[in-house]
Amino acid sequence: MHPLTLPAARGWRWLADGFRLFRQNHLMLTFLIVSYWMLMALVNVIPWIGTIASTLCIPAFSVSLMNACRNIEAGRPLAPPLLFSGFQSNLRSLLTLGAIYLVATLGILALSALADDGALLRLMLAGQKPEEASVTDGSLLFATQIALALLCPLMMAYWYAPVLAAWHGFSPAKALFFSFFACARNWRAFLVYSLAILVVATLVPGLLLGILAAMLPDGAGLMTVLAMVLVVLVLAPTLFASFYVSYRDVFVASEADA
């Protein structure tokens, strides 16, 4: 399997095609994603164990949602049990990916602690509010920058890894390698994709909210809440669908060409 190198403009198409895919079965895809969020929130209520369990299961649930997107594209129906379909294929590798992600994230937060004496680490793991000194002296910001810089290659390695493990039978190491390699080859498309998400998720809603606030000053608060809910319920499924579209363009198209 050799991932394709796509033009930069394809990054915008991922988001646009993801929206079109979402529109084909918007109710069930939204239902599956909201159900996933609620389930993860319930599991995370359990101190420590919940966080570990939910992180281990993230790759399997990611595959479940990709299964839903693949069904939509193929014209097959969606049903609630599909939310757990990702646990039915190569589960050991998916749980291993979750464990690697957990350990890598903890390692990154531990390294960031060298810059802010653990303020970011305590914030992310225990929800502990950082001390004012770490905010004012810039150490928290510096630690966050370190964490983001290290998280970037980690996210590249995990972008396609669950699907490659579940659908292609890759070992965790091979899935991580191919995912990182595919993202690196398509960095231009991912850059455009990120900018497109920034525009759609922040700039456009902000402009619309500004116009609504100017037209209806008394209902600005309610309109803001309604607009944010709408953005989340439309944008989140569109993003999940765009993840599948990017996989299809990079890997499925390469197999078809071969």
GROMACS .gro file of C-alpha atoms in nm:
model
  258
    1MET     CA    1   0.000   0.000   0.000
    2HIS     CA    2   0.148   0.332  -0.110
    3PRO     CA    3  -0.047   0.641  -0.001
    4LEU     CA    4  -0.101   0.899  -0.272
    5THR     CA    5   0.036   1.251  -0.260
    6LEU     CA    6  -0.257   1.484  -0.325
    7PRO     CA    7  -0.259   1.851  -0.428
    8ALA     CA    8  -0.306   2.118  -0.162
    9ALA     CA    9  -0.654   2.208  -0.288
   10ARG     CA   10  -0.772   1.860  -0.198
   11GLY     CA   11  -0.771   1.962   0.167
   12TRP     CA   12  -1.070   2.189   0.107
   13ARG     CA   13  -1.245   1.912  -0.084
   14TRP     CA   14  -1.216   1.681   0.216
   15LEU     CA   15  -1.428   1.918   0.421
   16ALA     CA   16  -1.676   1.988   0.139
   17ASP     CA   17  -1.715   1.618   0.054
   18GLY     CA   18  -1.748   1.539   0.424
   19PHE     CA   19  -2.042   1.779   0.444
   20ARG     CA   20  -2.204   1.616   0.143
   21LEU     CA   21  -2.158   1.275   0.303
   22PHE     CA   22  -2.309   1.403   0.628
   23ARG     CA   23  -2.615   1.536   0.445
   24GLN     CA   24  -2.693   1.192   0.303
   25ASN     CA   25  -2.782   1.059   0.649
   26HIS     CA   26  -2.743   1.352   0.885
   27LEU     CA   27  -2.982   1.232   1.157
   28MET     CA   28  -2.826   0.892   1.223
   29LEU     CA   29  -2.467   1.010   1.188
   30THR     CA   30  -2.534   1.290   1.436
   31PHE     CA   31  -2.709   1.042   1.667
   32LEU     CA   32  -2.409   0.807   1.662
   33ILE     CA   33  -2.162   1.087   1.734
   34VAL     CA   34  -2.369   1.236   2.018
   35SER     CA   35  -2.415   0.886   2.164
   36TYR     CA   36  -2.038   0.838   2.148
   37TRP     CA   37  -1.981   1.165   2.332
   38MET     CA   38  -2.235   1.079   2.602
   39LEU     CA   39  -2.091   0.732   2.653
   40MET     CA   40  -1.738   0.867   2.685
   41ALA     CA   41  -1.857   1.135   2.928
   42LEU     CA   42  -2.024   0.870   3.147
   43VAL     CA   43  -1.711   0.653   3.149
   44ASN     CA   44  -1.490   0.951   3.234
   45VAL     CA   45  -1.695   1.015   3.547
   46ILE     CA   46  -1.508   0.724   3.706
   47PRO     CA   47  -1.184   0.874   3.847
   48TRP     CA   48  -0.865   0.765   3.673
   49ILE     CA   49  -1.003   0.428   3.558
   50GLY     CA   50  -1.260   0.602   3.341
   51THR     CA   51  -0.997   0.816   3.172
   52ILE     CA   52  -0.775   0.517   3.103
   53ALA     CA   53  -1.063   0.302   2.973
   54SER     CA   54  -1.201   0.574   2.747
   55THR     CA   55  -0.859   0.648   2.598
   56LEU     CA   56  -0.798   0.279   2.526
   57CYS     CA   57  -1.133   0.260   2.344
   58ILE     CA   58  -1.092   0.574   2.131
   59PRO     CA   59  -0.937   0.389   1.831
   60ALA     CA   60  -1.218   0.130   1.828
   61PHE     CA   61  -1.487   0.397   1.845
   62SER     CA   62  -1.308   0.588   1.569
   63VAL     CA   63  -1.334   0.281   1.349
   64SER     CA   64  -1.705   0.253   1.437
   65LEU     CA   65  -1.770   0.605   1.312
   66MET     CA   66  -1.564   0.540   0.999
   67ASN     CA   67  -1.776   0.229   0.944
   68ALA     CA   68  -2.081   0.455   0.959
   69CYS     CA   69  -1.934   0.691   0.698
   70ARG     CA   70  -1.841   0.399   0.473
   71ASN     CA   71  -2.198   0.267   0.501
   72ILE     CA   72  -2.338   0.606   0.405
   73GLU     CA   73  -2.116   0.625   0.098
   74ALA     CA   74  -2.217   0.272  -0.004
   75GLY     CA   75  -2.588   0.350   0.045
   76ARG     CA   76  -2.625   0.108   0.335
   77PRO     CA   77  -2.844   0.196   0.636
   78LEU     CA   78  -2.713   0.303   0.973
   79ALA     CA   79  -2.829   0.156   1.303
   80PRO     CA   80  -2.738   0.223   1.670
   81PRO     CA   81  -2.539  -0.105   1.710
   82LEU     CA   82  -2.297   0.030   1.450
   83LEU     CA   83  -2.148   0.243   1.728
   84PHE     CA   84  -1.977  -0.071   1.862
   85SER     CA   85  -1.883  -0.223   1.528
   86GLY     CA   86  -1.523  -0.107   1.565
   87PHE     CA   87  -1.472  -0.356   1.848
   88GLN     CA   88  -1.532  -0.650   1.614
   89SER     CA   89  -1.217  -0.632   1.402
   90ASN     CA   90  -0.852  -0.654   1.517
   91LEU     CA   91  -0.950  -0.534   1.866
   92ARG     CA   92  -0.615  -0.621   2.023
   93SER     CA   93  -0.431  -0.389   1.784
   94LEU     CA   94  -0.685  -0.111   1.843
   95LEU     CA   95  -0.651  -0.138   2.220
   96THR     CA   96  -0.273  -0.138   2.178
   97LEU     CA   97  -0.299   0.182   1.975
   98GLY     CA   98  -0.507   0.334   2.254
   99ALA     CA   99  -0.246   0.232   2.511
  100ILE     CA  100   0.037   0.378   2.304
  101TYR     CA  101  -0.157   0.701   2.261
  102LEU     CA  102  -0.218   0.722   2.637
  103VAL     CA  103   0.147   0.661   2.726
  104ALA     CA  104   0.271   0.903   2.457
  105THR     CA  105   0.033   1.177   2.571
  106LEU     CA  106   0.138   1.134   2.934
  107GLY     CA  107   0.502   1.148   2.824
  108ILE     CA  108   0.442   1.471   2.633
  109LEU     CA  109   0.267   1.629   2.932
  110ALA     CA  110   0.552   1.515   3.156
  111LEU     CA  111   0.804   1.684   2.927
  112SER     CA  112   0.596   2.002   2.925
  113ALA     CA  113   0.611   1.998   3.305
  114LEU     CA  114   0.978   2.092   3.280
  115ALA     CA  115   0.866   2.435   3.158
  116ASP     CA  116   0.583   2.516   3.401
  117ASP     CA  117   0.645   2.291   3.702
  118GLY     CA  118   0.353   2.066   3.604
  119ALA     CA  119   0.077   2.328   3.577
  120LEU     CA  120  -0.041   2.206   3.236
  121LEU     CA  121  -0.011   1.843   3.347
  122ARG     CA  122  -0.233   1.903   3.651
  123LEU     CA  123  -0.480   2.102   3.441
  124MET     CA  124  -0.519   1.829   3.179
  125LEU     CA  125  -0.525   1.528   3.412
  126ALA     CA  126  -0.699   1.659   3.722
  127GLY     CA  127  -0.869   1.977   3.601
  128GLN     CA  128  -0.669   2.174   3.857
  129LYS     CA  129  -0.668   2.545   3.785
  130PRO     CA  130  -0.312   2.670   3.719
  131GLU     CA  131  -0.158   2.913   3.962
  132GLU     CA  132  -0.164   3.275   3.859
  133ALA     CA  133   0.215   3.293   3.860
  134SER     CA  134   0.244   3.029   3.587
  135VAL     CA  135   0.004   3.231   3.374
  136THR     CA  136   0.160   3.571   3.424
  137ASP     CA  137   0.521   3.463   3.375
  138GLY     CA  138   0.440   3.284   3.050
  139SER     CA  139   0.555   2.940   3.166
  140LEU     CA  140   0.211   2.784   3.111
  141LEU     CA  141   0.199   2.924   2.758
  142PHE     CA  142   0.549   2.792   2.687
  143ALA     CA  143   0.456   2.448   2.821
  144THR     CA  144   0.145   2.448   2.603
  145GLN     CA  145   0.354   2.532   2.298
  146ILE     CA  146   0.591   2.245   2.377
  147ALA     CA  147   0.298   2.005   2.417
  148LEU     CA  148   0.137   2.114   2.090
  149ALA     CA  149   0.465   2.081   1.901
  150LEU     CA  150   0.509   1.725   2.028
  151LEU     CA  151   0.143   1.634   1.981
  152CYS     CA  152   0.156   1.722   1.612
  153PRO     CA  153   0.366   1.418   1.503
  154LEU     CA  154   0.165   1.202   1.743
  155MET     CA  155  -0.160   1.306   1.574
  156MET     CA  156  -0.004   1.241   1.233
  157ALA     CA  157   0.081   0.887   1.343
  158TYR     CA  158  -0.271   0.829   1.474
  159TRP     CA  159  -0.475   0.998   1.199
  160TYR     CA  160  -0.522   0.683   0.990
  161ALA     CA  161  -0.380   0.421   1.227
  162PRO     CA  162  -0.711   0.283   1.367
  163VAL     CA  163  -0.861   0.233   1.021
  164LEU     CA  164  -0.541   0.078   0.887
  165ALA     CA  165  -0.535  -0.166   1.180
  166ALA     CA  166  -0.904  -0.258   1.161
  167TRP     CA  167  -0.967  -0.258   0.786
  168HIS     CA  168  -0.628  -0.369   0.656
  169GLY     CA  169  -0.503  -0.583   0.943
  170PHE     CA  170  -0.191  -0.374   1.003
  171SER     CA  171   0.004  -0.422   1.323
  172PRO     CA  172   0.004  -0.117   1.554
  173ALA     CA  173   0.360  -0.023   1.457
  174LYS     CA  174   0.292  -0.057   1.084
  175ALA     CA  175  -0.035   0.136   1.112
  176LEU     CA  176   0.136   0.422   1.297
  177PHE     CA  177   0.418   0.433   1.042
  178PHE     CA  178   0.192   0.437   0.738
  179SER     CA  179  -0.035   0.698   0.894
  180PHE     CA  180   0.256   0.929   0.973
  181PHE     CA  181   0.404   0.874   0.628
  182ALA     CA  182   0.072   0.950   0.455
  183CYS     CA  183   0.021   1.270   0.655
  184ALA     CA  184   0.378   1.383   0.592
  185ARG     CA  185   0.341   1.328   0.217
  186ASN     CA  186   0.018   1.528   0.216
  187TRP     CA  187   0.118   1.811   0.448
  188ARG     CA  188   0.004   2.073   0.195
  189ALA     CA  189  -0.345   1.923   0.174
  190PHE     CA  190  -0.362   1.898   0.553
  191LEU     CA  191  -0.255   2.260   0.586
  192VAL     CA  192  -0.539   2.372   0.358
  193TYR     CA  193  -0.773   2.134   0.541
  194SER     CA  194  -0.680   2.292   0.876
  195LEU     CA  195  -0.731   2.643   0.739
  196ALA     CA  196  -1.070   2.541   0.597
  197ILE     CA  197  -1.177   2.409   0.937
  198LEU     CA  198  -1.058   2.731   1.100
  199VAL     CA  199  -1.267   2.938   0.860
  200VAL     CA  200  -1.579   2.722   0.886
  201ALA     CA  201  -1.561   2.666   1.262
  202THR     CA  202  -1.460   3.012   1.384
  203LEU     CA  203  -1.457   3.292   1.129
  204VAL     CA  204  -1.792   3.223   0.960
  205PRO     CA  205  -1.986   3.157   1.285
  206GLY     CA  206  -1.826   3.464   1.443
  207LEU     CA  207  -1.931   3.682   1.150
  208LEU     CA  208  -2.286   3.546   1.155
  209LEU     CA  209  -2.316   3.592   1.531
  210GLY     CA  210  -2.191   3.949   1.497
  211ILE     CA  211  -2.458   4.024   1.237
  212LEU     CA  212  -2.732   3.861   1.448
  213ALA     CA  213  -2.621   4.049   1.759
  214ALA     CA  214  -2.639   4.378   1.568
  215MET     CA  215  -2.986   4.295   1.431
  216LEU     CA  216  -3.129   4.145   1.753
  217PRO     CA  217  -2.941   4.296   2.048
  218ASP     CA  218  -3.196   4.179   2.306
  219GLY     CA  219  -3.172   3.815   2.200
  220ALA     CA  220  -2.798   3.802   2.142
  221GLY     CA  221  -2.737   3.554   2.425
  222LEU     CA  222  -3.002   3.307   2.311
  223MET     CA  223  -2.898   3.338   1.949
  224THR     CA  224  -2.537   3.269   2.045
  225VAL     CA  225  -2.631   2.950   2.229
  226LEU     CA  226  -2.852   2.827   1.945
  227ALA     CA  227  -2.588   2.907   1.686
  228MET     CA  228  -2.316   2.724   1.881
  229VAL     CA  229  -2.536   2.416   1.921
  230LEU     CA  230  -2.611   2.421   1.549
  231VAL     CA  231  -2.244   2.457   1.461
  232VAL     CA  232  -2.148   2.164   1.685
  233LEU     CA  233  -2.425   1.936   1.555
  234VAL     CA  234  -2.334   2.012   1.194
  235LEU     CA  235  -1.959   2.064   1.213
  236ALA     CA  236  -1.873   1.761   1.425
  237PRO     CA  237  -2.039   1.503   1.195
  238THR     CA  238  -1.893   1.684   0.895
  239LEU     CA  239  -1.544   1.654   1.045
  240PHE     CA  240  -1.585   1.283   1.113
  241ALA     CA  241  -1.709   1.234   0.758
  242SER     CA  242  -1.413   1.435   0.625
  243PHE     CA  243  -1.175   1.204   0.814
  244TYR     CA  244  -1.318   0.916   0.614
  245VAL     CA  245  -1.300   1.112   0.288
  246SER     CA  246  -0.932   1.187   0.343
  247TYR     CA  247  -0.862   0.817   0.409
  248ARG     CA  248  -1.052   0.721   0.094
  249ASP     CA  249  -0.860   0.969  -0.119
  250VAL     CA  250  -0.517   0.879   0.016
  251PHE     CA  251  -0.542   0.501   0.054
  252VAL     CA  252  -0.844   0.361  -0.131
  253ALA     CA  253  -0.765   0.565  -0.443
  254SER     CA  254  -0.405   0.440  -0.432
  255GLU     CA  255  -0.525   0.079  -0.425
  256ALA     CA  256  -0.762   0.148  -0.716
  257ASP     CA  257  -0.476   0.298  -0.917
  258ALA     CA  258  -0.262  -0.005  -0.842
   0.00000   0.00000   0.00000
